[in-house]
Short mmCIF file of C-alpha atoms in Angstrom, two decimals:
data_model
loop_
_atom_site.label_atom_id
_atom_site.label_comp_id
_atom_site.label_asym_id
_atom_site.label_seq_id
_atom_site.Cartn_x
_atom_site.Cartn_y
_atom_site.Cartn_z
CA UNK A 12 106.88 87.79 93.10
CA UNK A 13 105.58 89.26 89.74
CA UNK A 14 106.95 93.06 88.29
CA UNK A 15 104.76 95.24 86.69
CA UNK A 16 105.96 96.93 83.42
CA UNK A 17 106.96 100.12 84.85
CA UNK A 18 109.08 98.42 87.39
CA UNK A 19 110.68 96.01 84.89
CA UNK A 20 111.95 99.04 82.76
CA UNK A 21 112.87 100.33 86.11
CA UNK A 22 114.98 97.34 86.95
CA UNK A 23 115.85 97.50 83.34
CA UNK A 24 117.34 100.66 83.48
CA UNK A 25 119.15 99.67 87.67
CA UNK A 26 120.95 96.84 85.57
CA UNK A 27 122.16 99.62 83.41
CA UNK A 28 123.39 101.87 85.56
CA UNK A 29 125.02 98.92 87.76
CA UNK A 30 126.62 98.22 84.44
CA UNK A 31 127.54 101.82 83.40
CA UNK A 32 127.44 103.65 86.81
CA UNK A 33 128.09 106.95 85.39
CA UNK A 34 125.10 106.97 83.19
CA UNK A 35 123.49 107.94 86.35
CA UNK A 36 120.96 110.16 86.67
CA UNK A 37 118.53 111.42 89.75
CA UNK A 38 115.19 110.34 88.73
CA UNK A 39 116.73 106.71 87.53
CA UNK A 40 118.27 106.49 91.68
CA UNK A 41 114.99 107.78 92.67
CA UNK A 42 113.15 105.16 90.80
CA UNK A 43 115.64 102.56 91.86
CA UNK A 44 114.99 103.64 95.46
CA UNK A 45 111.05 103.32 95.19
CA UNK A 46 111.42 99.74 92.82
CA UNK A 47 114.08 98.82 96.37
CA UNK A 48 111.17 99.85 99.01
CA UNK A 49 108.37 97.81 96.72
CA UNK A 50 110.38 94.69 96.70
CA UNK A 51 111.14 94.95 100.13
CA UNK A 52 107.07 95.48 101.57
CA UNK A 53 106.25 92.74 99.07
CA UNK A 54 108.72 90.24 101.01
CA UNK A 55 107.88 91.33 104.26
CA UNK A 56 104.13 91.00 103.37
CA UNK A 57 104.78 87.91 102.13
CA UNK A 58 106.52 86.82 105.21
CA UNK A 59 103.69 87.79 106.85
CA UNK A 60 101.19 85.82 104.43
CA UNK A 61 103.54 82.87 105.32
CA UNK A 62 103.13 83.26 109.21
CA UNK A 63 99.21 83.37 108.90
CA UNK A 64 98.75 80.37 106.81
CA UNK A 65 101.39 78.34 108.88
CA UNK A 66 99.52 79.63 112.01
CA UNK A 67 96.01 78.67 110.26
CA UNK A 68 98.00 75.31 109.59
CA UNK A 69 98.26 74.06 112.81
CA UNK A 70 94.72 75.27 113.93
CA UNK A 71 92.96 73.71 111.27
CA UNK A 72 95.52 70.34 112.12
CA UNK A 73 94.45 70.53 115.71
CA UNK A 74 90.62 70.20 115.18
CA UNK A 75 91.62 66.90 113.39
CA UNK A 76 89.56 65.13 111.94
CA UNK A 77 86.93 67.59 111.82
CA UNK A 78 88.60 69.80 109.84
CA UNK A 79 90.33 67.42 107.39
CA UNK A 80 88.76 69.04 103.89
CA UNK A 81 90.19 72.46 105.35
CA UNK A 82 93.37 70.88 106.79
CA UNK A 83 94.40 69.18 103.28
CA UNK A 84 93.63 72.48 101.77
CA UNK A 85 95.69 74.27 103.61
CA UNK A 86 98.97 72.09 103.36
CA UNK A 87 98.30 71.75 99.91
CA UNK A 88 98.90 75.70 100.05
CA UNK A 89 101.69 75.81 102.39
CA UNK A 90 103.61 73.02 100.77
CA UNK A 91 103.74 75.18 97.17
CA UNK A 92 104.74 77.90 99.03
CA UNK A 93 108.33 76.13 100.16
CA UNK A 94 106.59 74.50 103.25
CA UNK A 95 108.69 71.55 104.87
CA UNK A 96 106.36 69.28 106.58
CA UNK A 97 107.10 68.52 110.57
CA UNK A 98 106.90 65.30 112.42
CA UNK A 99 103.14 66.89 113.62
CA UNK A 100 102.07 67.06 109.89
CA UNK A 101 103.72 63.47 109.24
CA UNK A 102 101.62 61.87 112.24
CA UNK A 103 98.55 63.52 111.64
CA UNK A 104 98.68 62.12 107.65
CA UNK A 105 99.59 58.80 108.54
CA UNK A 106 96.31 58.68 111.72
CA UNK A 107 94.13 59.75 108.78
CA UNK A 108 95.85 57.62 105.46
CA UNK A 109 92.63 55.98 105.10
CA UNK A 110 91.53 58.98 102.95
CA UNK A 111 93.00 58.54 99.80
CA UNK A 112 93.88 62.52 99.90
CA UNK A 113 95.67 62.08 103.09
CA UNK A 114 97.44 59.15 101.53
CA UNK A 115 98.72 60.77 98.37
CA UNK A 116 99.62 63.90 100.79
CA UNK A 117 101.32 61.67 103.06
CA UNK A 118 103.42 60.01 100.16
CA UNK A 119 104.21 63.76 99.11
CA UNK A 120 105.24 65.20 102.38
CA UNK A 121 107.78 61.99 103.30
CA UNK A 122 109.20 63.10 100.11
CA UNK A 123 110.02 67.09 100.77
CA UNK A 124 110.71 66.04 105.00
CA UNK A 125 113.88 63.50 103.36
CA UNK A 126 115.07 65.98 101.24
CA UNK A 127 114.76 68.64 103.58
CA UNK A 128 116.81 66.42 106.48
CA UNK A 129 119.42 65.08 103.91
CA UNK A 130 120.16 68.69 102.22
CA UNK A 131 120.71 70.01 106.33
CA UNK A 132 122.91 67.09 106.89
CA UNK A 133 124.76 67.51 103.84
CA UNK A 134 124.96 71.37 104.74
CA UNK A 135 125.75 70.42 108.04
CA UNK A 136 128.67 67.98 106.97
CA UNK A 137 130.24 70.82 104.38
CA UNK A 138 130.09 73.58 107.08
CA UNK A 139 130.47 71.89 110.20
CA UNK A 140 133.90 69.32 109.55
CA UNK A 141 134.47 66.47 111.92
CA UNK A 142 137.75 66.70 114.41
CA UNK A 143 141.00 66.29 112.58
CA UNK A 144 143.05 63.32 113.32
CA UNK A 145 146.66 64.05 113.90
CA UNK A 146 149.27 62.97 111.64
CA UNK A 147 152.12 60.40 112.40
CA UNK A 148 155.03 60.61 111.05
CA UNK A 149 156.30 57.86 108.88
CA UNK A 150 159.81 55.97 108.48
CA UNK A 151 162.05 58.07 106.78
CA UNK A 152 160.99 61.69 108.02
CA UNK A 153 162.75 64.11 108.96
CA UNK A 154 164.20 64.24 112.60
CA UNK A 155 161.88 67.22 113.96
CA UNK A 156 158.85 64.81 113.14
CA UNK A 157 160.23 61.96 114.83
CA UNK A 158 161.07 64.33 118.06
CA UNK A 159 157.27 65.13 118.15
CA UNK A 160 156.13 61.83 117.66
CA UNK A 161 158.47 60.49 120.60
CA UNK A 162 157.28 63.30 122.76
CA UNK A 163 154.84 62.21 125.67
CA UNK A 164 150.73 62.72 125.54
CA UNK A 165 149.37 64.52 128.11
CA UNK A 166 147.09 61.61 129.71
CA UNK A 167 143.14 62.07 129.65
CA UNK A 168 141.21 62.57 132.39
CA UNK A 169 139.03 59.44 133.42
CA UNK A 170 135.07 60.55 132.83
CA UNK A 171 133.03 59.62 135.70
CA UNK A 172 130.81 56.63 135.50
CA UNK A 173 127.29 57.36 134.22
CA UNK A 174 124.42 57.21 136.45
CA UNK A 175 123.36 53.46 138.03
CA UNK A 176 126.75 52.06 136.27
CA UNK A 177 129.46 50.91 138.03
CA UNK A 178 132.66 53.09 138.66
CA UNK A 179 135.38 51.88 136.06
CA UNK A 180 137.59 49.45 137.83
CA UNK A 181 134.71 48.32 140.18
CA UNK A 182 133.27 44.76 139.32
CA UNK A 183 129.47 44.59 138.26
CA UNK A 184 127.46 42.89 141.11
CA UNK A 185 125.78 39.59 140.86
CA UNK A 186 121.99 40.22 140.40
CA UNK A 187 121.65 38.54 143.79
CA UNK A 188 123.61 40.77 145.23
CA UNK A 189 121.80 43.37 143.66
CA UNK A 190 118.23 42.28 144.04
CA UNK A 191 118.33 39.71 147.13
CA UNK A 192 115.69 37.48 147.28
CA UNK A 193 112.32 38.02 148.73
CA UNK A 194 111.51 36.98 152.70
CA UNK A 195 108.15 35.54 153.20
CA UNK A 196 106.39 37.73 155.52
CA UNK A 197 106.13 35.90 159.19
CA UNK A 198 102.40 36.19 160.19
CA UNK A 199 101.88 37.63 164.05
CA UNK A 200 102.02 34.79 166.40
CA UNK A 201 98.24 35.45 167.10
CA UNK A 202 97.26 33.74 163.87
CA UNK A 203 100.09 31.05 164.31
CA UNK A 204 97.75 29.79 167.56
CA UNK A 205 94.72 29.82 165.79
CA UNK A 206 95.62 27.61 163.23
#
């Protein structure tokens, strides 16, 4: 997103006021007002822009190979823009790696898809923690810790056995047992006479 010079001294002058709020006055709130409604269009209009090319994306990846000159293009585009590659980009790159374009775009988008997946699971393992183990007490604590360590755990329920497993407890069959062995069909006695 790129300011104009008007709207820089405008921003200018919104820093100011944040910094000296009662340097106020009503045509520097009004211009802070309009500057707030520009920067807003321009981000929903580029949000738009965004949805269009993505949408254009997956067209032009769809009419594959056809449309490869159009298709690198366009990923080319979206990738500058922030664009993380999916599994449908990835397989379409690799089908066509033969051009060296596709190759070098291939190379590019592995790239931004492993950063992408290891900066969610690093998200993922800041904001999401894994269960907390409880504590035992050690020797030599006090005697309230060593009451709730003695104290009984409620037991857990048993899970039920998966599908085409064995209930726990049962014993696994013998594969003859479960797949018994073949009869030879016994031809009609008409044929047994006749031969």
């Amino acid at each position: 997103m790129a300011f104009g010079a008007d709207e820089l001294r405008v921003l200018r002058r919104a820093l100011a006021i944040a910094l000296h709020p009662s340097a106020a006055q009503d045509e520097d709130v009004k211009d802070c007002l309009r500057l707030a409604d520009s920067v807003d269009e321009a981000v929903r209009e580029g949000e738009r822009l965004r949805a269009f090319l993505l949408a254009d994306l997956v067209r032009y990846r769809d009419a594959l190979p056809g449309s490869l000159p159009g298709y690198t293009e366009l990923l080319q585009d979206a990738l500058a823009a922030g664009y993380d590659p999916g599994p449908d980009d990835l397989a379409a790159l690799r089908a066509l790696r033969s051009d060296p374009v596709c190759a070098a775009l291939l190379e590019r988008c592995r790239r931004i898809a492993e950063r992408s997946v290891r900066a969610r699971l690093a998200g993922r393992a800041v904001s999401a923690p894994g269960p907390r183990t409880r504590l035992l007490t050690l020797v030599g604590g006090s005697a309230a810790d060593k009451d709730k360590a003695a104290e009984p755990r409620p037991a857990t329920p048993a899970r039920p056995a998966a599908p085409g497993h064995p209930a726990p407890g049962r014993p696994v069959p013998k594969p003859s047992e479960a797949f018994p062995p073949r009869r030879r069909p016994v031809p009609p006695p008409e044929e047994r006479r006749a031969g």
